[in-house]
mmCIF file with all atom_site columns, C-alpha atoms in Angstrom:
data_model
loop_
_atom_site.group_PDB
_atom_site.id
_atom_site.type_symbol
_atom_site.label_atom_id
_atom_site.label_alt_id
_atom_site.label_comp_id
_atom_site.label_asym_id
_atom_site.label_entity_id
_atom_site.label_seq_id
_atom_site.pdbx_PDB_ins_code
_atom_site.Cartn_x
_atom_site.Cartn_y
_atom_site.Cartn_z
_atom_site.occupancy
_atom_site.B_iso_or_equiv
_atom_site.pdbx_formal_charge
_atom_site.auth_seq_id
_atom_site.auth_comp_id
_atom_site.auth_asym_id
_atom_site.auth_atom_id
_atom_site.pdbx_PDB_model_num
ATOM 1   C CA . GLY K 1 1   ? 39.812 -24.408 25.807 1.00 58.00 ? 1   GLY K CA 1
ATOM 2   C CA . ASP K 1 2   ? 37.647 -21.707 27.405 1.00 52.00 ? 2   ASP K CA 1
ATOM 3   C CA . ASP K 1 3   ? 34.354 -23.594 27.237 1.00 54.00 ? 3   ASP K CA 1
ATOM 4   C CA . ASP K 1 4   ? 33.032 -23.977 30.803 1.00 54.00 ? 4   ASP K CA 1
ATOM 5   C CA . GLY K 1 5   ? 29.622 -25.243 29.741 1.00 57.00 ? 5   GLY K CA 1
ATOM 6   C CA . GLY K 1 6   ? 29.442 -27.699 32.665 1.00 63.00 ? 6   GLY K CA 1
ATOM 7   C CA . ASP K 1 7   ? 28.409 -25.032 35.182 1.00 70.00 ? 7   ASP K CA 1
ATOM 8   C CA . ALA K 1 8   ? 25.743 -23.659 32.863 1.00 72.00 ? 8   ALA K CA 1
ATOM 9   C CA . VAL K 1 9   ? 24.307 -27.138 32.302 1.00 73.00 ? 9   VAL K CA 1
ATOM 10  C CA . ASP K 1 10  ? 24.252 -27.810 36.063 1.00 81.00 ? 10  ASP K CA 1
ATOM 11  C CA . ALA K 1 11  ? 22.530 -24.488 36.710 1.00 79.00 ? 11  ALA K CA 1
ATOM 12  C CA . ALA K 1 12  ? 19.956 -25.143 34.007 1.00 80.00 ? 12  ALA K CA 1
ATOM 13  C CA . ALA K 1 13  ? 19.261 -28.639 35.344 1.00 79.00 ? 13  ALA K CA 1
ATOM 14  C CA . LYS K 1 14  ? 18.928 -27.303 38.890 1.00 75.00 ? 14  LYS K CA 1
ATOM 15  C CA . GLN K 1 15  ? 16.545 -24.554 37.718 1.00 76.00 ? 15  GLN K CA 1
ATOM 16  C CA . GLU K 1 16  ? 14.495 -27.110 35.792 1.00 79.00 ? 16  GLU K CA 1
ATOM 17  C CA . ALA K 1 17  ? 14.291 -29.344 38.882 1.00 73.00 ? 17  ALA K CA 1
ATOM 18  C CA . GLN K 1 18  ? 13.208 -26.386 41.028 1.00 70.00 ? 18  GLN K CA 1
ATOM 19  C CA . GLU K 1 19  ? 10.538 -25.459 38.477 1.00 72.00 ? 19  GLU K CA 1
ATOM 20  C CA . LYS K 1 20  ? 9.256  -29.048 38.448 1.00 68.00 ? 20  LYS K CA 1
ATOM 21  C CA . ALA K 1 21  ? 9.199  -29.053 42.267 1.00 65.00 ? 21  ALA K CA 1
ATOM 22  C CA . ARG K 1 22  ? 7.207  -25.798 42.249 1.00 61.00 ? 22  ARG K CA 1
ATOM 23  C CA . LYS K 1 23  ? 4.628  -27.254 39.874 1.00 61.00 ? 23  LYS K CA 1
ATOM 24  C CA . VAL K 1 24  ? 4.289  -30.381 42.008 1.00 59.00 ? 24  VAL K CA 1
ATOM 25  C CA . ALA K 1 25  ? 3.975  -28.273 45.176 1.00 54.00 ? 25  ALA K CA 1
ATOM 26  C CA . SER K 1 26  ? 1.248  -26.102 43.664 1.00 52.00 ? 26  SER K CA 1
ATOM 27  C CA . ARG K 1 27  ? -0.607 -29.193 42.484 1.00 53.00 ? 27  ARG K CA 1
ATOM 28  C CA . PHE K 1 28  ? -0.673 -30.496 46.053 1.00 55.00 ? 28  PHE K CA 1
ATOM 29  C CA . GLY K 1 29  ? -1.670 -27.197 47.627 1.00 53.00 ? 29  GLY K CA 1
ATOM 30  C CA . GLY K 1 30  ? 1.816  -26.026 48.591 1.00 54.00 ? 30  GLY K CA 1
ATOM 31  C CA . ASN K 1 31  ? 1.884  -22.297 49.252 1.00 60.00 ? 31  ASN K CA 1
ATOM 32  C CA . ARG K 1 32  ? 5.588  -22.101 48.426 1.00 83.00 ? 32  ARG K CA 1
ATOM 33  C CA . GLU K 1 33  ? 6.441  -19.828 51.351 1.00 90.00 ? 33  GLU K CA 1
ATOM 34  C CA . LYS K 1 34  ? 10.170 -20.020 52.067 1.00 93.00 ? 34  LYS K CA 1
ATOM 35  C CA . CYS K 1 35  ? 11.763 -19.989 55.506 1.00 93.00 ? 35  CYS K CA 1
ATOM 36  C CA . ILE K 1 36  ? 13.873 -16.858 56.127 1.00 91.00 ? 36  ILE K CA 1
ATOM 37  C CA . VAL K 1 37  ? 16.427 -19.001 58.000 1.00 91.00 ? 37  VAL K CA 1
ATOM 38  C CA . CYS K 1 38  ? 16.925 -22.148 55.898 1.00 94.00 ? 38  CYS K CA 1
ATOM 39  C CA . ALA K 1 39  ? 15.166 -21.045 52.645 1.00 93.00 ? 39  ALA K CA 1
ATOM 40  C CA . LYS K 1 40  ? 13.189 -24.309 52.450 1.00 95.00 ? 40  LYS K CA 1
ATOM 41  C CA . THR K 1 41  ? 9.431  -24.524 51.947 1.00 94.00 ? 41  THR K CA 1
ATOM 42  C CA . VAL K 1 42  ? 7.341  -23.872 55.054 1.00 93.00 ? 42  VAL K CA 1
ATOM 43  C CA . TYR K 1 43  ? 4.206  -25.999 55.443 1.00 92.00 ? 43  TYR K CA 1
ATOM 44  C CA . ALA K 1 44  ? 1.222  -25.065 57.622 1.00 91.00 ? 44  ALA K CA 1
ATOM 45  C CA . THR K 1 45  ? 2.033  -27.508 60.432 1.00 93.00 ? 45  THR K CA 1
ATOM 46  C CA . GLU K 1 46  ? 5.524  -26.093 60.994 1.00 94.00 ? 46  GLU K CA 1
ATOM 47  C CA . ARG K 1 47  ? 4.804  -22.435 60.149 1.00 93.00 ? 47  ARG K CA 1
ATOM 48  C CA . ALA K 1 48  ? 5.819  -19.553 62.416 1.00 92.00 ? 48  ALA K CA 1
ATOM 49  C CA . THR K 1 49  ? 5.681  -15.850 61.605 1.00 90.00 ? 49  THR K CA 1
ATOM 50  C CA . MET K 1 50  ? 7.470  -12.710 62.714 1.00 87.00 ? 50  MET K CA 1
ATOM 51  C CA . ASP K 1 51  ? 5.910  -9.287  62.226 1.00 84.00 ? 51  ASP K CA 1
ATOM 52  C CA . GLN K 1 52  ? 8.411  -6.659  61.106 1.00 80.00 ? 52  GLN K CA 1
ATOM 53  C CA . ARG K 1 53  ? 8.327  -2.927  61.890 1.00 81.00 ? 53  ARG K CA 1
ATOM 54  C CA . ASP K 1 54  ? 7.761  -2.089  58.221 1.00 89.00 ? 54  ASP K CA 1
ATOM 55  C CA . GLY K 1 55  ? 4.511  -4.090  58.216 1.00 88.00 ? 55  GLY K CA 1
ATOM 56  C CA . THR K 1 56  ? 5.816  -7.152  56.394 1.00 88.00 ? 56  THR K CA 1
ATOM 57  C CA . VAL K 1 57  ? 5.617  -10.650 57.864 1.00 89.00 ? 57  VAL K CA 1
ATOM 58  C CA . ASP K 1 58  ? 8.548  -13.066 57.807 1.00 88.00 ? 58  ASP K CA 1
ATOM 59  C CA . VAL K 1 59  ? 7.723  -16.771 57.536 1.00 91.00 ? 59  VAL K CA 1
ATOM 60  C CA . LEU K 1 60  ? 9.902  -19.480 59.029 1.00 92.00 ? 60  LEU K CA 1
ATOM 61  C CA . HIS K 1 61  ? 9.849  -22.984 60.467 1.00 94.00 ? 61  HIS K CA 1
ATOM 62  C CA . LYS K 1 62  ? 9.130  -23.236 64.198 1.00 93.00 ? 62  LYS K CA 1
ATOM 63  C CA . ALA K 1 63  ? 12.268 -25.374 64.447 1.00 94.00 ? 63  ALA K CA 1
ATOM 64  C CA . CYS K 1 64  ? 14.361 -22.663 62.738 1.00 94.00 ? 64  CYS K CA 1
ATOM 65  C CA . MET K 1 65  ? 13.253 -20.027 65.246 1.00 94.00 ? 65  MET K CA 1
ATOM 66  C CA . ARG K 1 66  ? 16.422 -20.257 67.382 1.00 94.00 ? 66  ARG K CA 1
ATOM 67  C CA . CYS K 1 67  ? 19.035 -17.791 68.617 1.00 94.00 ? 67  CYS K CA 1
ATOM 68  C CA . VAL K 1 68  ? 22.176 -18.020 66.463 1.00 93.00 ? 68  VAL K CA 1
ATOM 69  C CA . GLU K 1 69  ? 24.339 -17.446 69.573 1.00 94.00 ? 69  GLU K CA 1
ATOM 70  C CA . CYS K 1 70  ? 22.903 -19.748 72.267 1.00 95.00 ? 70  CYS K CA 1
ATOM 71  C CA . ASN K 1 71  ? 20.557 -21.929 70.143 1.00 94.00 ? 71  ASN K CA 1
ATOM 72  C CA . MET K 1 72  ? 17.665 -21.180 72.513 1.00 94.00 ? 72  MET K CA 1
ATOM 73  C CA . SER K 1 73  ? 14.231 -21.900 71.086 1.00 93.00 ? 73  SER K CA 1
ATOM 74  C CA . LEU K 1 74  ? 12.485 -18.582 70.415 1.00 92.00 ? 74  LEU K CA 1
ATOM 75  C CA . SER K 1 75  ? 8.902  -17.343 70.292 1.00 89.00 ? 75  SER K CA 1
ATOM 76  C CA . GLN K 1 76  ? 7.443  -14.198 68.745 1.00 85.00 ? 76  GLN K CA 1
ATOM 77  C CA . ARG K 1 77  ? 7.745  -12.461 72.123 1.00 88.00 ? 77  ARG K CA 1
ATOM 78  C CA . ASN K 1 78  ? 11.464 -13.040 72.687 1.00 89.00 ? 78  ASN K CA 1
ATOM 79  C CA . CYS K 1 79  ? 12.742 -13.188 69.103 1.00 88.00 ? 79  CYS K CA 1
ATOM 80  C CA . VAL K 1 80  ? 14.722 -10.270 67.670 1.00 87.00 ? 80  VAL K CA 1
ATOM 81  C CA . ARG K 1 81  ? 16.059 -10.072 64.105 1.00 86.00 ? 81  ARG K CA 1
ATOM 82  C CA . VAL K 1 82  ? 19.377 -8.281  63.576 1.00 87.00 ? 82  VAL K CA 1
ATOM 83  C CA . ASP K 1 83  ? 20.941 -8.129  60.103 1.00 85.00 ? 83  ASP K CA 1
ATOM 84  C CA . GLY K 1 84  ? 18.771 -11.027 58.968 1.00 84.00 ? 84  GLY K CA 1
ATOM 85  C CA . LYS K 1 85  ? 19.772 -13.314 61.849 1.00 89.00 ? 85  LYS K CA 1
ATOM 86  C CA . LEU K 1 86  ? 17.596 -14.353 64.782 1.00 91.00 ? 86  LEU K CA 1
ATOM 87  C CA . TYR K 1 87  ? 18.632 -13.713 68.378 1.00 92.00 ? 87  TYR K CA 1
ATOM 88  C CA . CYS K 1 88  ? 17.143 -14.011 71.848 1.00 93.00 ? 88  CYS K CA 1
ATOM 89  C CA . LYS K 1 89  ? 16.700 -10.643 73.547 1.00 91.00 ? 89  LYS K CA 1
ATOM 90  C CA . THR K 1 90  ? 19.919 -11.087 75.537 1.00 90.00 ? 90  THR K CA 1
ATOM 91  C CA . HIS K 1 91  ? 22.131 -11.712 72.504 1.00 92.00 ? 91  HIS K CA 1
ATOM 92  C CA . ALA K 1 92  ? 20.239 -9.243  70.283 1.00 91.00 ? 92  ALA K CA 1
ATOM 93  C CA . LYS K 1 93  ? 21.550 -6.349  72.394 1.00 89.00 ? 93  LYS K CA 1
ATOM 94  C CA . ALA K 1 94  ? 25.144 -7.421  71.793 1.00 88.00 ? 94  ALA K CA 1
ATOM 95  C CA . ALA K 1 95  ? 24.477 -8.078  68.107 1.00 87.00 ? 95  ALA K CA 1
ATOM 96  C CA . GLN K 1 96  ? 22.835 -4.682  67.625 1.00 85.00 ? 96  GLN K CA 1
ATOM 97  C CA . GLY K 1 97  ? 25.765 -2.997  69.322 1.00 83.00 ? 97  GLY K CA 1
ATOM 98  C CA . MET K 1 98  ? 28.207 -4.731  66.988 1.00 78.00 ? 98  MET K CA 1
ATOM 99  C CA . SER K 1 99  ? 26.168 -4.250  63.818 1.00 68.00 ? 99  SER K CA 1
ATOM 100 C CA . LYS K 1 100 ? 25.148 -0.590  64.107 1.00 60.00 ? 100 LYS K CA 1
ATOM 101 C CA . PRO K 1 101 ? 28.307 1.132   62.841 1.00 53.00 ? 101 PRO K CA 1
ATOM 102 C CA . LYS K 1 102 ? 28.677 -0.933  59.670 1.00 49.00 ? 102 LYS K CA 1
ATOM 103 C CA . SER K 1 103 ? 24.973 -1.215  58.804 1.00 43.00 ? 103 SER K CA 1
ATOM 104 C CA . ALA K 1 104 ? 23.712 2.196   59.968 1.00 43.00 ? 104 ALA K CA 1
ATOM 105 C CA . GLN K 1 105 ? 23.907 3.674   56.476 1.00 43.00 ? 105 GLN K CA 1
ATOM 106 C CA . ALA K 1 106 ? 22.283 0.749   54.702 1.00 45.00 ? 106 ALA K CA 1
ATOM 107 C CA . ALA K 1 107 ? 19.586 -0.365  57.131 1.00 47.00 ? 107 ALA K CA 1
ATOM 108 C CA . VAL K 1 108 ? 18.659 2.698   59.176 1.00 46.00 ? 108 VAL K CA 1
ATOM 109 C CA . PRO K 1 109 ? 17.293 5.903   57.624 1.00 48.00 ? 109 PRO K CA 1
ATOM 110 C CA . ALA K 1 110 ? 19.773 8.762   58.029 1.00 46.00 ? 110 ALA K CA 1
ATOM 111 C CA . SER K 1 111 ? 17.414 10.802  60.190 1.00 46.00 ? 111 SER K CA 1
ATOM 112 C CA . SER K 1 112 ? 17.096 8.157   62.904 1.00 44.00 ? 112 SER K CA 1
ATOM 113 C CA . ALA K 1 113 ? 20.721 7.012   62.626 1.00 42.00 ? 113 ALA K CA 1
ATOM 114 C CA . GLY K 1 114 ? 21.968 10.523  63.335 1.00 41.00 ? 114 GLY K CA 1
ATOM 115 C CA . ALA K 1 115 ? 19.703 10.977  66.332 1.00 44.00 ? 115 ALA K CA 1
ATOM 116 C CA . SER K 1 116 ? 20.766 7.910   68.279 1.00 44.00 ? 116 SER K CA 1
ATOM 117 C CA . PHE K 1 117 ? 24.279 7.082   67.142 1.00 49.00 ? 117 PHE K CA 1
ATOM 118 C CA . VAL K 1 118 ? 26.288 10.313  67.085 1.00 47.00 ? 118 VAL K CA 1
ATOM 119 C CA . PRO K 1 119 ? 29.108 10.175  69.664 1.00 52.00 ? 119 PRO K CA 1
ATOM 120 C CA . SER K 1 120 ? 29.069 13.926  70.323 1.00 50.00 ? 120 SER K CA 1
ATOM 121 C CA . ASP K 1 121 ? 28.837 13.970  74.116 1.00 52.00 ? 121 ASP K CA 1
ATOM 122 C CA . GLY K 1 122 ? 32.250 15.067  75.393 1.00 53.00 ? 122 GLY K CA 1
ATOM 123 C CA . GLY K 1 123 ? 33.736 16.074  72.042 1.00 50.00 ? 123 GLY K CA 1
ATOM 124 C CA . GLY K 1 124 ? 34.810 19.645  71.331 1.00 50.00 ? 124 GLY K CA 1
ATOM 125 C CA . GLY K 1 125 ? 31.901 20.279  68.973 1.00 49.00 ? 125 GLY K CA 1
ATOM 126 C CA . GLY K 1 126 ? 29.505 22.275  71.142 1.00 50.00 ? 126 GLY K CA 1
ATOM 127 C CA . GLY K 1 127 ? 31.736 24.108  73.596 1.00 49.00 ? 127 GLY K CA 1
ATOM 128 C CA . GLY K 1 128 ? 33.879 26.295  71.315 1.00 49.00 ? 128 GLY K CA 1
ATOM 129 C CA . GLY K 1 129 ? 32.961 29.559  73.057 1.00 51.00 ? 129 GLY K CA 1
ATOM 130 C CA . ASP K 1 130 ? 34.603 28.617  76.360 1.00 53.00 ? 130 ASP K CA 1
ATOM 131 C CA . ASP K 1 131 ? 38.124 28.335  74.949 1.00 53.00 ? 131 ASP K CA 1
ATOM 132 C CA . ASP K 1 132 ? 38.456 31.842  73.484 1.00 52.00 ? 132 ASP K CA 1
ATOM 133 C CA . GLY K 1 133 ? 40.243 33.180  76.541 1.00 53.00 ? 133 GLY K CA 1
ATOM 134 C CA . GLY K 1 134 ? 38.626 36.585  76.050 1.00 63.00 ? 134 GLY K CA 1
#
């Protein structure tokens, strides 16, 4: 009754098909780079790249290089990546504002997160000496 072998067979067949596709692609000179947006193979004629701050280069289709908010076609100059999604500069500001609190620990090193995202202006943290009454 507990035998769910169907999923395992499907997964194995899918993996086998992917492996066969990889072999065929390499035989025909495919470089097997995958698009960061749609995860499909990127060929030379449709290839676009985005340099990241950490020195890596993301590869994607020119057609996939669009803002997820307004669907505007993007270039390297006006494309910003926030939490793995592509935005135009206008929508990236809003996306960064929304994503910082939840992703600050995971994506941003603690040293830089503390410097720019501590809401300490106007709190009672620094002015304790004034309230003593003396």
